[in-house]
Short mmCIF file of C-alpha atoms and ligand atoms in Angstrom, two decimals:
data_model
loop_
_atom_site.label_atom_id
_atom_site.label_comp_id
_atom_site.label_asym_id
_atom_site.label_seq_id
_atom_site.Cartn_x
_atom_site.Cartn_y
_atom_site.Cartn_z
CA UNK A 116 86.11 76.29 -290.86
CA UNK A 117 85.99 75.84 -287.46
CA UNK A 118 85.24 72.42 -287.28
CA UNK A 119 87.89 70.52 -285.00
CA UNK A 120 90.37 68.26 -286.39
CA UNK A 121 89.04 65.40 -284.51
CA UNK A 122 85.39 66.27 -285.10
CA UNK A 123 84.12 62.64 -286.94
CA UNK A 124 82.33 61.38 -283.90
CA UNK A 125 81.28 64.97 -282.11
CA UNK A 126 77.35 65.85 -282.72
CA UNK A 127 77.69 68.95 -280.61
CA UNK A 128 80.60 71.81 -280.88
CA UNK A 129 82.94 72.34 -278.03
CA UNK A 130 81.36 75.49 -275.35
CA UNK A 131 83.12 78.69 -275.73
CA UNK A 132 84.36 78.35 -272.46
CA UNK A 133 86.12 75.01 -272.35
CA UNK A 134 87.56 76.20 -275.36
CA UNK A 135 88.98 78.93 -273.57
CA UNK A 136 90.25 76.58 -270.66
CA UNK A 137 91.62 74.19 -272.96
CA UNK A 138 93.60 76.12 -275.47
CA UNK A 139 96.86 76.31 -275.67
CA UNK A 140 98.00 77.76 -278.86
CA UNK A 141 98.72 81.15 -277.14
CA UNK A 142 102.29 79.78 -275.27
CA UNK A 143 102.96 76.71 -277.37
CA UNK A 144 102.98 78.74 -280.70
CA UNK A 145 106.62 79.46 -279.54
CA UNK A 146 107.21 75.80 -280.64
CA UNK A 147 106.11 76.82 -284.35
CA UNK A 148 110.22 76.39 -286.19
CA UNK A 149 110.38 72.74 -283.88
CA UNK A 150 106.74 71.88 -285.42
CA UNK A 151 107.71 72.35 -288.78
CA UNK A 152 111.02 71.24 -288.96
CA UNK A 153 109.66 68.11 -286.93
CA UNK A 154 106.56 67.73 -289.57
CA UNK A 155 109.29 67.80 -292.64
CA UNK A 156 111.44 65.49 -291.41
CA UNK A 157 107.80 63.12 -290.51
CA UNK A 158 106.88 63.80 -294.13
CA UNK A 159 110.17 63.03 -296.03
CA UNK A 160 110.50 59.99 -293.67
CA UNK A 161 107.13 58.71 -294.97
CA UNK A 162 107.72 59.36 -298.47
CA UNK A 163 110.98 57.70 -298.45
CA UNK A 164 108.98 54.68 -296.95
CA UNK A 165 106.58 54.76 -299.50
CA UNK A 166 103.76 55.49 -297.13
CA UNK A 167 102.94 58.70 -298.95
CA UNK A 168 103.32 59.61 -302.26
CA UNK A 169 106.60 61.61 -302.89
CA UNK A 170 105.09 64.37 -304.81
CA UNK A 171 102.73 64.60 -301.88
CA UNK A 172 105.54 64.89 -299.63
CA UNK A 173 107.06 67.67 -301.89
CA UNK A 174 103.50 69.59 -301.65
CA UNK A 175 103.42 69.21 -297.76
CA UNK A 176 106.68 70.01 -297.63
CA UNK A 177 106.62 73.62 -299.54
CA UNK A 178 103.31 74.32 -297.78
CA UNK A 179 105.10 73.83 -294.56
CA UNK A 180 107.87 76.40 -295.35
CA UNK A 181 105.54 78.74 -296.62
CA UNK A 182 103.86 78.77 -293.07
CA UNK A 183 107.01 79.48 -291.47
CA UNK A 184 107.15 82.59 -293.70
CA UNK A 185 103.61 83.91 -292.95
CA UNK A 186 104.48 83.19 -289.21
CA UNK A 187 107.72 84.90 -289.05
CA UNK A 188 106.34 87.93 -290.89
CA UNK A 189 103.48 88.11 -288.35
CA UNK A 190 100.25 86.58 -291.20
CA UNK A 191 99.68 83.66 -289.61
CA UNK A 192 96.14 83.25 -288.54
CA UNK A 193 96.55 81.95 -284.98
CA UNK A 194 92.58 80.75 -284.08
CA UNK A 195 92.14 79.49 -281.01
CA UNK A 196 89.07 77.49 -281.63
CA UNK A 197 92.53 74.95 -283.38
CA UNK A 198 93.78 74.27 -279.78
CA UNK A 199 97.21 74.82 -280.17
CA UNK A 200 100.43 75.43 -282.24
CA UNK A 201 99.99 71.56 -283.96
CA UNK A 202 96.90 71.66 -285.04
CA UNK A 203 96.34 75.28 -286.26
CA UNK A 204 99.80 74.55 -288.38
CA UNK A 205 98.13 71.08 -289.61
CA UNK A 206 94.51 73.23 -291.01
CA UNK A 207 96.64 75.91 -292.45
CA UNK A 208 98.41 73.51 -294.66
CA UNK A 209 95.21 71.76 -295.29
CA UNK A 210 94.08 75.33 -296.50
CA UNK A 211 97.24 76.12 -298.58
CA UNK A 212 97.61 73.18 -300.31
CA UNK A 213 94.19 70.83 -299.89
CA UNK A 214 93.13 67.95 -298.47
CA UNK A 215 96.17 66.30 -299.52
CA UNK A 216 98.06 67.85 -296.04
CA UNK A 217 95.84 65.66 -294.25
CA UNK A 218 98.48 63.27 -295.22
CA UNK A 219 100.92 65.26 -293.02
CA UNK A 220 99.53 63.14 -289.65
CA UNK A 221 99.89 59.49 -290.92
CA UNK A 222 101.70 57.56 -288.76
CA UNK A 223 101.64 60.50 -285.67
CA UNK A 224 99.95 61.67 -282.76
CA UNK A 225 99.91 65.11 -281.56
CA UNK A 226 101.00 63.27 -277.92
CA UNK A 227 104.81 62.22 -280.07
CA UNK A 228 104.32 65.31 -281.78
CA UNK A 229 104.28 67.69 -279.17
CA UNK A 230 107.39 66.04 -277.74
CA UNK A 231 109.49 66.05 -280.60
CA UNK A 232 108.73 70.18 -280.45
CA UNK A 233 109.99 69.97 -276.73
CA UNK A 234 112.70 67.94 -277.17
CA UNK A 235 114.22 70.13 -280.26
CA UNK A 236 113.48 73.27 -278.37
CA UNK A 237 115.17 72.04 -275.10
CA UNK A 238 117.57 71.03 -277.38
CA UNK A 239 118.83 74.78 -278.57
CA UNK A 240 118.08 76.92 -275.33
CA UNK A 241 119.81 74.23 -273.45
CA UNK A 242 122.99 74.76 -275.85
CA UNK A 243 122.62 78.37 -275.41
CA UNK A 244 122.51 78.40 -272.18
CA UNK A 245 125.51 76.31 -271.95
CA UNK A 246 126.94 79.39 -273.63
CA UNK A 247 125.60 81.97 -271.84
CA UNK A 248 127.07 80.21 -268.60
CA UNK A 249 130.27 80.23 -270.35
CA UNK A 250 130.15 83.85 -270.74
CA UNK A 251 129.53 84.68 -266.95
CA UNK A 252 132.07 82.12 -265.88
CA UNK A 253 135.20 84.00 -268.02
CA UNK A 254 133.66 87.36 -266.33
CA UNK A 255 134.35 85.76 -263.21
CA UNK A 256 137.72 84.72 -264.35
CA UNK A 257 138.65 87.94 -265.79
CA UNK A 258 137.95 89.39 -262.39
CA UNK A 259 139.79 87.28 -260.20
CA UNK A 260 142.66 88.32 -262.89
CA UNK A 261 142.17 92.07 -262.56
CA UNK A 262 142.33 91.93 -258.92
CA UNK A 263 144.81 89.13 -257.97
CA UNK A 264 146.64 91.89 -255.22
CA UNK A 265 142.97 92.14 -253.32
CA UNK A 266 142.19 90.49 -250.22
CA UNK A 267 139.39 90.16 -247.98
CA UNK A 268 138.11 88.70 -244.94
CA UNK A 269 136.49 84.41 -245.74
CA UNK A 270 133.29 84.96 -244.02
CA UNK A 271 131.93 82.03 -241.87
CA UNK A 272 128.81 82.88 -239.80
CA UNK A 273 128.94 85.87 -241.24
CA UNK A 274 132.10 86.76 -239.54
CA UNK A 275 135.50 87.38 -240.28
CA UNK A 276 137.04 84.50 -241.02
CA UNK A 277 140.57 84.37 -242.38
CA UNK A 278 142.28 86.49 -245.15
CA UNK A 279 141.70 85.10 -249.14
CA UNK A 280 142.13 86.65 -252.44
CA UNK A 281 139.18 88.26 -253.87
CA UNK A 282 140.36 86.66 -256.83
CA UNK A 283 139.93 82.87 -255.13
CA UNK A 284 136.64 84.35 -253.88
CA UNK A 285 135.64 85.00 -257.80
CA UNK A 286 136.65 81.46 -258.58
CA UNK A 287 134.47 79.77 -256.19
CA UNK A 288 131.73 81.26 -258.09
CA UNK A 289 133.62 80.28 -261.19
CA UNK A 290 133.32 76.67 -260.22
CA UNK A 291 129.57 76.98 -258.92
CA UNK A 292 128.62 77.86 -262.24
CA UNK A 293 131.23 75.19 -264.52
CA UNK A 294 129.06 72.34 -262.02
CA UNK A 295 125.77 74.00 -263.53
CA UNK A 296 127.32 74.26 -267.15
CA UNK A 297 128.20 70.47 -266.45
CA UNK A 298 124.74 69.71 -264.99
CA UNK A 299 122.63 71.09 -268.70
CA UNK A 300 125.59 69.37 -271.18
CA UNK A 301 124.53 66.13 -268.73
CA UNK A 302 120.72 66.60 -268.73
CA UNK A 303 121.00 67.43 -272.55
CA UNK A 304 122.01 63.49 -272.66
CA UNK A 305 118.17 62.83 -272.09
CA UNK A 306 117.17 65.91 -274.12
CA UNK A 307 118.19 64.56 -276.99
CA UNK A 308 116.04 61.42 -277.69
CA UNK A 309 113.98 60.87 -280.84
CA UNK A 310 110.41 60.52 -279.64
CA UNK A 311 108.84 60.58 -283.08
CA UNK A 312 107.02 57.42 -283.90
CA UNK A 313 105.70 56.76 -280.97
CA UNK A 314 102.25 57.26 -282.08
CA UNK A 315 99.12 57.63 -279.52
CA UNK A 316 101.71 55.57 -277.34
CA UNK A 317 101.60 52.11 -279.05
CA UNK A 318 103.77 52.84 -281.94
CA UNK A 319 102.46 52.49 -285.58
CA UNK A 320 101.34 49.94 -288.30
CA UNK A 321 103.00 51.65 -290.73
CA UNK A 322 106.32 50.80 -291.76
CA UNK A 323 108.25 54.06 -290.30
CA UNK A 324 111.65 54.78 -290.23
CA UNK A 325 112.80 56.46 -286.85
CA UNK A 326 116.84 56.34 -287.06
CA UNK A 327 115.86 58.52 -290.01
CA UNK A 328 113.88 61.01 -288.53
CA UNK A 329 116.65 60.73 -285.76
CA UNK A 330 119.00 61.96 -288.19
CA UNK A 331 117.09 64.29 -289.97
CA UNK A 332 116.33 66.36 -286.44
CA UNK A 333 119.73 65.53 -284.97
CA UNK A 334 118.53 63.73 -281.84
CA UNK A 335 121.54 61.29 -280.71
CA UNK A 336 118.83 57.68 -280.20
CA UNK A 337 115.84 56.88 -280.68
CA UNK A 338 113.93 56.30 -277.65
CA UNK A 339 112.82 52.60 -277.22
CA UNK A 340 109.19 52.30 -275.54
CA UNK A 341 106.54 54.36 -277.37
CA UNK A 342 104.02 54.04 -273.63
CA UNK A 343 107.78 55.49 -271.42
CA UNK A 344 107.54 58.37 -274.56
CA UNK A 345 104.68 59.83 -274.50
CA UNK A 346 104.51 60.14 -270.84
CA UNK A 347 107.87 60.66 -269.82
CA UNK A 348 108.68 64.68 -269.25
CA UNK A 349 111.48 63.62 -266.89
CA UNK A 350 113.80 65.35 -269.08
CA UNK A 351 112.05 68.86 -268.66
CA UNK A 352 111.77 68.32 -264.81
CA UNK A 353 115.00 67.62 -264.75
CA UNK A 354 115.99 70.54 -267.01
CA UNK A 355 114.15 73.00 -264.75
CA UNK A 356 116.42 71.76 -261.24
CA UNK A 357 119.31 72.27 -263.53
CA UNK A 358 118.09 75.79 -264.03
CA UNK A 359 116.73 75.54 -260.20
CA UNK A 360 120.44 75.10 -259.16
CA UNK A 361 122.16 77.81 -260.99
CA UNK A 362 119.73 79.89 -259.73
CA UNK A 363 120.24 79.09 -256.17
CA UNK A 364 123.79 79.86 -257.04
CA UNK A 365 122.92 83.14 -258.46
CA UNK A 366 120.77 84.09 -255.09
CA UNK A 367 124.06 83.60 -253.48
CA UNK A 368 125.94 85.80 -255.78
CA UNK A 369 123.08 88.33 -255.36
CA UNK A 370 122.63 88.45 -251.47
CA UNK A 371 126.98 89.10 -251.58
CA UNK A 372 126.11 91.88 -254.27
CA UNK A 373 123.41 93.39 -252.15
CA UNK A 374 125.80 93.66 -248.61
CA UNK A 375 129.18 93.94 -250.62
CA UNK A 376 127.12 97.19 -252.15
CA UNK A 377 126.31 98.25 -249.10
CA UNK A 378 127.69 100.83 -247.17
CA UNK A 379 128.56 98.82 -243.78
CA UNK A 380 130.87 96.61 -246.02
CA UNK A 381 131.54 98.79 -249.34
CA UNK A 382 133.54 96.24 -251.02
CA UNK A 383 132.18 97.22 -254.48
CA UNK A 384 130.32 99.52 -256.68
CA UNK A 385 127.62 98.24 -258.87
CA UNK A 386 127.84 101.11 -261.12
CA UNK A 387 124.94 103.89 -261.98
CA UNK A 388 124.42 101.31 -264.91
CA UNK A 389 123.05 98.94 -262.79
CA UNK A 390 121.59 100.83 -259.55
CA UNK A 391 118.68 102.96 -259.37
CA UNK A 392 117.87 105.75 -256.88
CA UNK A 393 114.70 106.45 -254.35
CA UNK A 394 112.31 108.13 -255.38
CA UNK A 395 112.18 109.43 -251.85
CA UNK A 396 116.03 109.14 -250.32
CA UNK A 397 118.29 111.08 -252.58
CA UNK A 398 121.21 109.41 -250.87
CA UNK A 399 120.55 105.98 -252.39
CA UNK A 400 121.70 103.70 -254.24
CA UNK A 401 119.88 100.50 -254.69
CA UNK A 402 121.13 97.37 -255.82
CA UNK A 403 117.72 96.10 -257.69
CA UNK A 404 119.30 94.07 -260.01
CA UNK A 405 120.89 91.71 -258.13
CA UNK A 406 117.46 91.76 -255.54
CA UNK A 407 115.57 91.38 -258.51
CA UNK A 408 117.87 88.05 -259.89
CA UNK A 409 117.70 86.70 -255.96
CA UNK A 410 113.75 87.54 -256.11
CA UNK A 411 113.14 85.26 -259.81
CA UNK A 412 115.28 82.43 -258.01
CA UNK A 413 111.36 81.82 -256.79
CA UNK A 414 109.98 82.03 -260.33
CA UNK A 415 112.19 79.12 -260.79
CA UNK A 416 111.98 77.05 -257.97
CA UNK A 417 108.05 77.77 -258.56
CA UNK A 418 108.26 76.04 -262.26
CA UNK A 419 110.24 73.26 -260.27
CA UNK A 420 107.45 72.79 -257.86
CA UNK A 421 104.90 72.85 -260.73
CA UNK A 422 106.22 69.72 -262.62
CA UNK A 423 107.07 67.76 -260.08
CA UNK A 424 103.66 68.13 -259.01
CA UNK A 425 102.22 67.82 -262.44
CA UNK A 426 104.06 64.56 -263.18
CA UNK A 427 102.93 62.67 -259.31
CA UNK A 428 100.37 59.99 -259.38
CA UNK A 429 99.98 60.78 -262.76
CA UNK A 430 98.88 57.44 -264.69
CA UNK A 431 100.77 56.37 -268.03
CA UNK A 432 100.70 57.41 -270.82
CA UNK A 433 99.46 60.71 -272.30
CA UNK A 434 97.03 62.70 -269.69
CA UNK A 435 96.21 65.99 -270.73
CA UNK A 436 97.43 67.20 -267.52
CA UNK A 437 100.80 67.23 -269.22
CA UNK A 438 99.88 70.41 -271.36
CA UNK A 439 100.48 72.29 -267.90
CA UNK A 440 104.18 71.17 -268.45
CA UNK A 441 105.07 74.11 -270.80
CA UNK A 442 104.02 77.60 -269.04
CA UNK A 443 106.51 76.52 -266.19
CA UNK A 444 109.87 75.41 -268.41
CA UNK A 445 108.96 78.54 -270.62
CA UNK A 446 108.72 80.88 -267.83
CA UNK A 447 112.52 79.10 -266.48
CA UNK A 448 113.91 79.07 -269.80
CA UNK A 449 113.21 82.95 -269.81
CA UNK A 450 114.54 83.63 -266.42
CA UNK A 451 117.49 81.85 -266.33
CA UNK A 452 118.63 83.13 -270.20
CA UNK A 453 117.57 87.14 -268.57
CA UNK A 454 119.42 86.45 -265.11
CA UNK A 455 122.43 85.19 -266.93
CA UNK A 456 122.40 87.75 -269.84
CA UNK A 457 121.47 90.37 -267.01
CA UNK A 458 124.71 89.39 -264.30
CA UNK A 459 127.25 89.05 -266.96
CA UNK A 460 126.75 92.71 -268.37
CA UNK A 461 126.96 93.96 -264.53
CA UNK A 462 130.04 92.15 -263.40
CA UNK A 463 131.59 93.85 -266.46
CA UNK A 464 131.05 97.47 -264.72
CA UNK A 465 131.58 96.15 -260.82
CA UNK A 466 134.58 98.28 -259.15
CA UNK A 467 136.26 96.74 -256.04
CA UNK A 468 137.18 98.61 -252.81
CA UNK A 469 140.55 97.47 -251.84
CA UNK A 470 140.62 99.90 -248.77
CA UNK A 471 137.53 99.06 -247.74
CA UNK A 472 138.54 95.20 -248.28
CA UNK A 473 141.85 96.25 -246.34
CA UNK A 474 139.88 97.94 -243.48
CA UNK A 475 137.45 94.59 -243.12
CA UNK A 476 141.09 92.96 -242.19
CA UNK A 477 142.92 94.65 -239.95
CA UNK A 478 141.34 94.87 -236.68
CA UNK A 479 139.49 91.36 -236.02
CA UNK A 480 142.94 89.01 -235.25
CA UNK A 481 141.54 88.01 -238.64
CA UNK A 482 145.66 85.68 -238.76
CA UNK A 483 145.15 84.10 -235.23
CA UNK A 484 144.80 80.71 -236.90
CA UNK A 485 148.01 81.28 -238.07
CA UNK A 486 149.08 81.53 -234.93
CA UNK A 487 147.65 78.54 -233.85
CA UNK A 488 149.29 76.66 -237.26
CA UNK A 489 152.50 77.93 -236.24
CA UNK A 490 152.62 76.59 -233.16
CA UNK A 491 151.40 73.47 -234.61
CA UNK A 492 154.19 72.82 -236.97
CA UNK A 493 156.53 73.59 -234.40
CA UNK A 494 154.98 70.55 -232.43
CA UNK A 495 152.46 71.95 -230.22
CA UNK A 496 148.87 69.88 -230.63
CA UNK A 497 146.59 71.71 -232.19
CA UNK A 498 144.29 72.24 -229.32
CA UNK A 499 146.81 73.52 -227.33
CA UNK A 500 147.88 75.75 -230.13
CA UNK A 501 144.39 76.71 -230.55
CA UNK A 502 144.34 77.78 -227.01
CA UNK A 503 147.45 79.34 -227.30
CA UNK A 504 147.05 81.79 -229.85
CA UNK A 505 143.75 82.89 -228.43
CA UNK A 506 145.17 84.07 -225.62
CA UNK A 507 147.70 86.12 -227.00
CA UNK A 508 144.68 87.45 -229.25
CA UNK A 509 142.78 88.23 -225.75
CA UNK A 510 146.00 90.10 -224.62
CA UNK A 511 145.75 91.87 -228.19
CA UNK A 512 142.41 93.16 -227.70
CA UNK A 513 142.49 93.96 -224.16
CA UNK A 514 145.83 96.21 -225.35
CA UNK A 515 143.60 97.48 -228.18
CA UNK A 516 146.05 96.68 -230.84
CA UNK A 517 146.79 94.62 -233.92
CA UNK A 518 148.47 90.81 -233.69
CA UNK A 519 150.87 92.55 -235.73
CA UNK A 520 151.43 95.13 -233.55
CA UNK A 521 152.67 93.28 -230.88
CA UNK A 522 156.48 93.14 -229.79
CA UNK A 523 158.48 90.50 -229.92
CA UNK A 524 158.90 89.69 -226.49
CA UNK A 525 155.10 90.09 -225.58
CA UNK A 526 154.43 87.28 -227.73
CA UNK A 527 157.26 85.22 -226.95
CA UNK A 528 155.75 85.44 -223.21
CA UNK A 529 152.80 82.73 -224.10
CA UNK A 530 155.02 80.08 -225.76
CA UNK A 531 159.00 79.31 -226.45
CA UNK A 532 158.32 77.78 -229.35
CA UNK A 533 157.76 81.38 -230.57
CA UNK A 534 160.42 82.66 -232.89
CA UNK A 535 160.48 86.27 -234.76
CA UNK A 536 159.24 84.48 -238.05
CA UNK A 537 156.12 84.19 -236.19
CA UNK A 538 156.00 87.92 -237.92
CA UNK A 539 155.72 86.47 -241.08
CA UNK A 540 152.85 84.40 -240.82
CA UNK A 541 150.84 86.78 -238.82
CA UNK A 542 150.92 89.13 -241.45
CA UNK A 543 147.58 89.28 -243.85
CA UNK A 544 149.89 88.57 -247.11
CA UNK A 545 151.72 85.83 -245.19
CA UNK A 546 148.70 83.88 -244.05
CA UNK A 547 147.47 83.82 -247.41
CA UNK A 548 150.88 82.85 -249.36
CA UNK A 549 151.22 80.35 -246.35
CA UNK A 550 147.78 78.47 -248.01
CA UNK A 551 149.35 76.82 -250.70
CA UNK A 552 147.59 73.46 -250.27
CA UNK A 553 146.29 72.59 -253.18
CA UNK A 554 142.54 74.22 -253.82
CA UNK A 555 143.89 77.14 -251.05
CA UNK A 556 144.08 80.79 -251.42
CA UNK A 557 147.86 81.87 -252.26
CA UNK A 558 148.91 83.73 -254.99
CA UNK A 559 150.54 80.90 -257.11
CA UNK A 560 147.75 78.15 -256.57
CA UNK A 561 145.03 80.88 -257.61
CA UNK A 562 146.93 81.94 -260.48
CA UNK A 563 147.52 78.70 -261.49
CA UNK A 564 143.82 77.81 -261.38
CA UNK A 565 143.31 81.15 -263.33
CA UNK A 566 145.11 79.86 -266.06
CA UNK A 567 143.55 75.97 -265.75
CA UNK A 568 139.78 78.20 -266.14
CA UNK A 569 140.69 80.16 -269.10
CA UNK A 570 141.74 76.56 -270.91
CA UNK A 571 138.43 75.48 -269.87
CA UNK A 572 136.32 78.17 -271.08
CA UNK A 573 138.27 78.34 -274.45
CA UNK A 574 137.63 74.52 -275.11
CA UNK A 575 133.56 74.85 -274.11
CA UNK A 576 133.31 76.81 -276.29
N1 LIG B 703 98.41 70.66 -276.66
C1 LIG B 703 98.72 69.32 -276.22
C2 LIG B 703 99.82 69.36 -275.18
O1 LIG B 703 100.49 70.33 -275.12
C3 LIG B 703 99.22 68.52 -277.39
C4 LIG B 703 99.00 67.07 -277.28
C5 LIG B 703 97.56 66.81 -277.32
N2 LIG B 703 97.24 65.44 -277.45
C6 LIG B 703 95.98 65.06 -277.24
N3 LIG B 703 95.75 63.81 -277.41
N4 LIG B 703 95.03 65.88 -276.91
O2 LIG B 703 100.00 68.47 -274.41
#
C-alpha cells in the first residue's frame, strides 16, 4: 500500500525523514475541489478523444466525486507517505474503483497538474477578493456620506496642513483601494490560463483536446508553450504584490486608526467592539486591530519576498523548488481575505469627533494659504503673496489670536489689495468651498464624486 506512485525503477523505499521533508499533502490538500474538478474535466476530455474508454471515464469520473464526499465529510485517508493532495487523490481512486483509475494520468503530469489546481484556486479567491474590496470601498463611501459637514486639518509632515472634508479624506482611501480592486481583476488576466496539457513540459503524444478542457474549467486561453507552463508562477508572484499593495494601503489606514484613536488627536472611536483593555492600565483603550492589520502587512510582504526569491536563477522548467510556492500565497490569500473581512466590520462601528476635528483647526493659521491665494488672484505673485500672508500670520501669533480674529484694518495694514471678502476665504468653510478644482475638497466636487463611487461599486458588483 505504500508503495509510491512512481516506484517502477526504485529498489529501495524513500527514508522516513525525506519523506517528512518532502511532503506536501498537509497545505496543498486545500487544493482537493480544484484537483478533482481539474481530473474530470482531464478524464471527459480523454474520453471524448477516444484516448480512454468512455465507460472508463464514467468509472473515474463517479470515483472522483465520491472522494470529494469522503473529503468534505472528514473520511478521507490523507497518508503522507502519497506526497501530496495529487497523488493521494490518484491511489484512492485506484482503491475505489481498481486499476482502471490508473487511466486517470494519461496524457498529464503532476507538474500541469498542480498548476491547473493553482490557477482555478487563484481563480475564485481572487474573485472574492475583488468582492471583499468592494465591500470596504462602499464602507468608505458610506462614511464620507455620513459625515460630509466634518472637517479636519490635511496633514503634511505630520502637520497641519490646510482644512478638507473628512469625507474627501474617506475617499482617498476609497480610491487606494478601487486601484487594488483594479490591480487583482488585471492580474486575474494571467490567472486565468489553461495550463492542462502541458505534460512533464513537452506536451503530449496523445491526441488531447485543450480548448476543451479550457472550457470545461472556465479558463479564458489556453496557454501556448508547455516548457513557459510548467515553470512559469509569475502569475502567483504577481498575485501576492497585488495583495502586497493593498496591504501597504491598509498599514496606512491602520497607523491613521492608531493616532486618530489616540487621545492627543481623538478624531474617532474605534468602538469597545474593536479595542481591548490592559491588563495592567485600566484607563486604556488599545487599538489592536488596526496594529495587528499594520503588523500582517509583514506576513505579506514576507510571502512577496519568498517567491521572488524562489523563482531567481531558477532553471526552466519544473524544479521542485517550486513546491515552496504555495505556503507563502496561502498564508497571503488568508491575510488579506481576514484584514479585509476584519476592517470592513470596524469602520462600520467607527464614531468621528467633530469637536475634536474642529479644535485640530482653529489655532494653527491652518487658512494662511488662502491668504496667500487671495492675494494671488488679485495680482500679487505668488511668492510675494506667500510672503505676505505669513507675515500677517506672524502678527497673528505674536497677538495670540486667530486669522479670523483679526480686524479689518489690521489686515488691510500688510497689503491694499486687501478687501473685507478677505473674511470669507479665511474662514475654515470658505477655504474648503473655495477648492473646487476638480479632484479638490469642497462640498459639491466631493459630493459629486460620492455619487460617481456609489455607480462604481453598484456596477463591480
Ligand atoms: N507537490 C508538487 C508541487 O507542489 C507537485 C508537482 C510534483 N511534480 C514532480 N514532478 N515531482 O510542486
Amino acid at each position: 500500500m505504500g508503495k509510491k506512485a512512481w516506484g517502477g525503477r526504485f529498489k529501495k523505499s524513500i527514508s522516513k525523514i525525506a519523506e517528512e521533508f518532502s511532503e506536501s499533502v498537509s497545505f496543498d490538500k486545500r487544493l482537493y475541489d480544484e484537483d478533482i474538478r481539474g481530473s474530470i474535466a482531464h478524464v471527459k476530455m480523454l474520453s471524448k478523444q477516444k484516448i480512454i474508454p468512455s465507460k472508463d471515464a464514467e468509472k473515474i469520473v463517479s470515483g472522483l466525486n465520491s472522494i470529494k464526499k469522503e473529503i468534505e465529510s472528514g473520511k478521507f485517508p490523507f497518508r503522507q507517505e502519497l506526497e501530496d493532495i495529487h497523488l493521494n487523490i490518484e491511489r484512492r481512486l485506484i482503491e475505489k474503483i481498481g486499476r482502471v483509475g490508473g487511466k486517470i494520468h494519461t496524457a498529464r503530469s503532476r507538474n500541469d497538474q498542480v498548476l491547473v489546481d493553482i490557477r482555478l484556486y487563484l481563480k475564485t479567491e481572487t474573485s472574492e477578493i475583488i468582492k471583499l474590496i468592494n465591500k470596504l470601498s462602499s464602507q468608505f463611501v458610506t462614511l464620507a456620506e455620513k459625515n460630509i459637514d466634518l472637517a479636519l486639518p490635511l496633514y503634511t509632515h505630520m502637520q497641519r496642513g490646510q482644512p478638507v472634508l473628512l469625507a474627501h479624506h474617506m475617499l482617498a482611501y476609497y480610491e487606494m483601494f478601487q486601484r487594488d480592486s483594479e490591480r487583482f481583476k488585471d492580474c486575474l488576466k494571467r490567472i486565468n490560463v489553461n495550463p492542462l496539457g502541458s505534460g512533464a513540459g513537452a506536451g503530449t503524444s496523445f491526441p488531447i483536446d485543450r480548448d476543451y478542457t479550457a472550457k470545461a474549467l472556465g479558463f479564458n486561453s489556453v496557454s501556448k508553450n508547455s516548457i513557459d507552463t510548467v515553470s512559469d508562477r509569475d502569475f502567483i508572484a504577481e498575485f501576492i504584490f497585488c495583495c502586497s499593495s493593498m496591504m501597504m494601503h491598509f498599514s496606512r489606514l491602520s497607523e491613521e486608526l492608531v493616532l486618530w484613536s489616540s487621545k492627543e488627536f481623538d478624531f474617532a472611536d474605534l468602538g469597545d467592539e474593536f479595542t481591548t483593555g490592559s491588563s495592567i492600565m485600566p484607563q486604556k483603550r488599545n487599538p489592536d486591530m488596526a496594529e495587528l492589520t499594520r503588523g500582517k502587512v509583514a506576513r505579506v510582504y514576507g510571502s512577496l519576498n519568498s517567491i521572488m526569491t524562489l523563482l531567481k536563477g531558477l532553471p526552466l522548467s519544473y524544479n521542485r523548488d517550486l513546491q515552496e510556492d504555495k505556503e507563502p500565497l496561502f498564508d497571503a490569500v488568508d491575510t488579506v481575505k481576514a484584514c479585509l473581512e476584519l476592517n470592513t466590520e470596524m469602520l462600520k462601528k467607527i464614531r468621528f469627533n467633530k469637536s475634536a476635528m474642529e479644535s485640530a483647526l482653529s489655532g494653527g493659521f491652518i487658512t494662511a494659504t488662502d491668504i496667500a491665494d487671495y492675494l494671488t488672484r488679485k495680482g500679487l505673485p505668488f511668492r510675494d503673496a506667500h510672503e505676505v500672508s505669513g507675515k500677517i500670520v506672524g502678527y497673528a501669533e505674536d497677538k495670540g489670536i486667530e486669522l479670523e480674529d483679526l480686524e479689518f484694518k489690521e489686515i488691510k495694514k500688510f497689503s491694499k489689495l486687501i478687501e473685507v471678502d478677505i473674511f470669507e476665504y479665511i474662514s475654515v468653510q470658505g477655504s474648503i468651498e473655495s477648492r473646487k478644482s476638480y479632484g479638490g475638497t469642497a462640498t459639491d466636487n466631493v459630493g459629486k464624486m460620492i455619487t460617481q463611487a456609489k455607480r462604481t461599486l453598484k456596477n463591480n458588483k
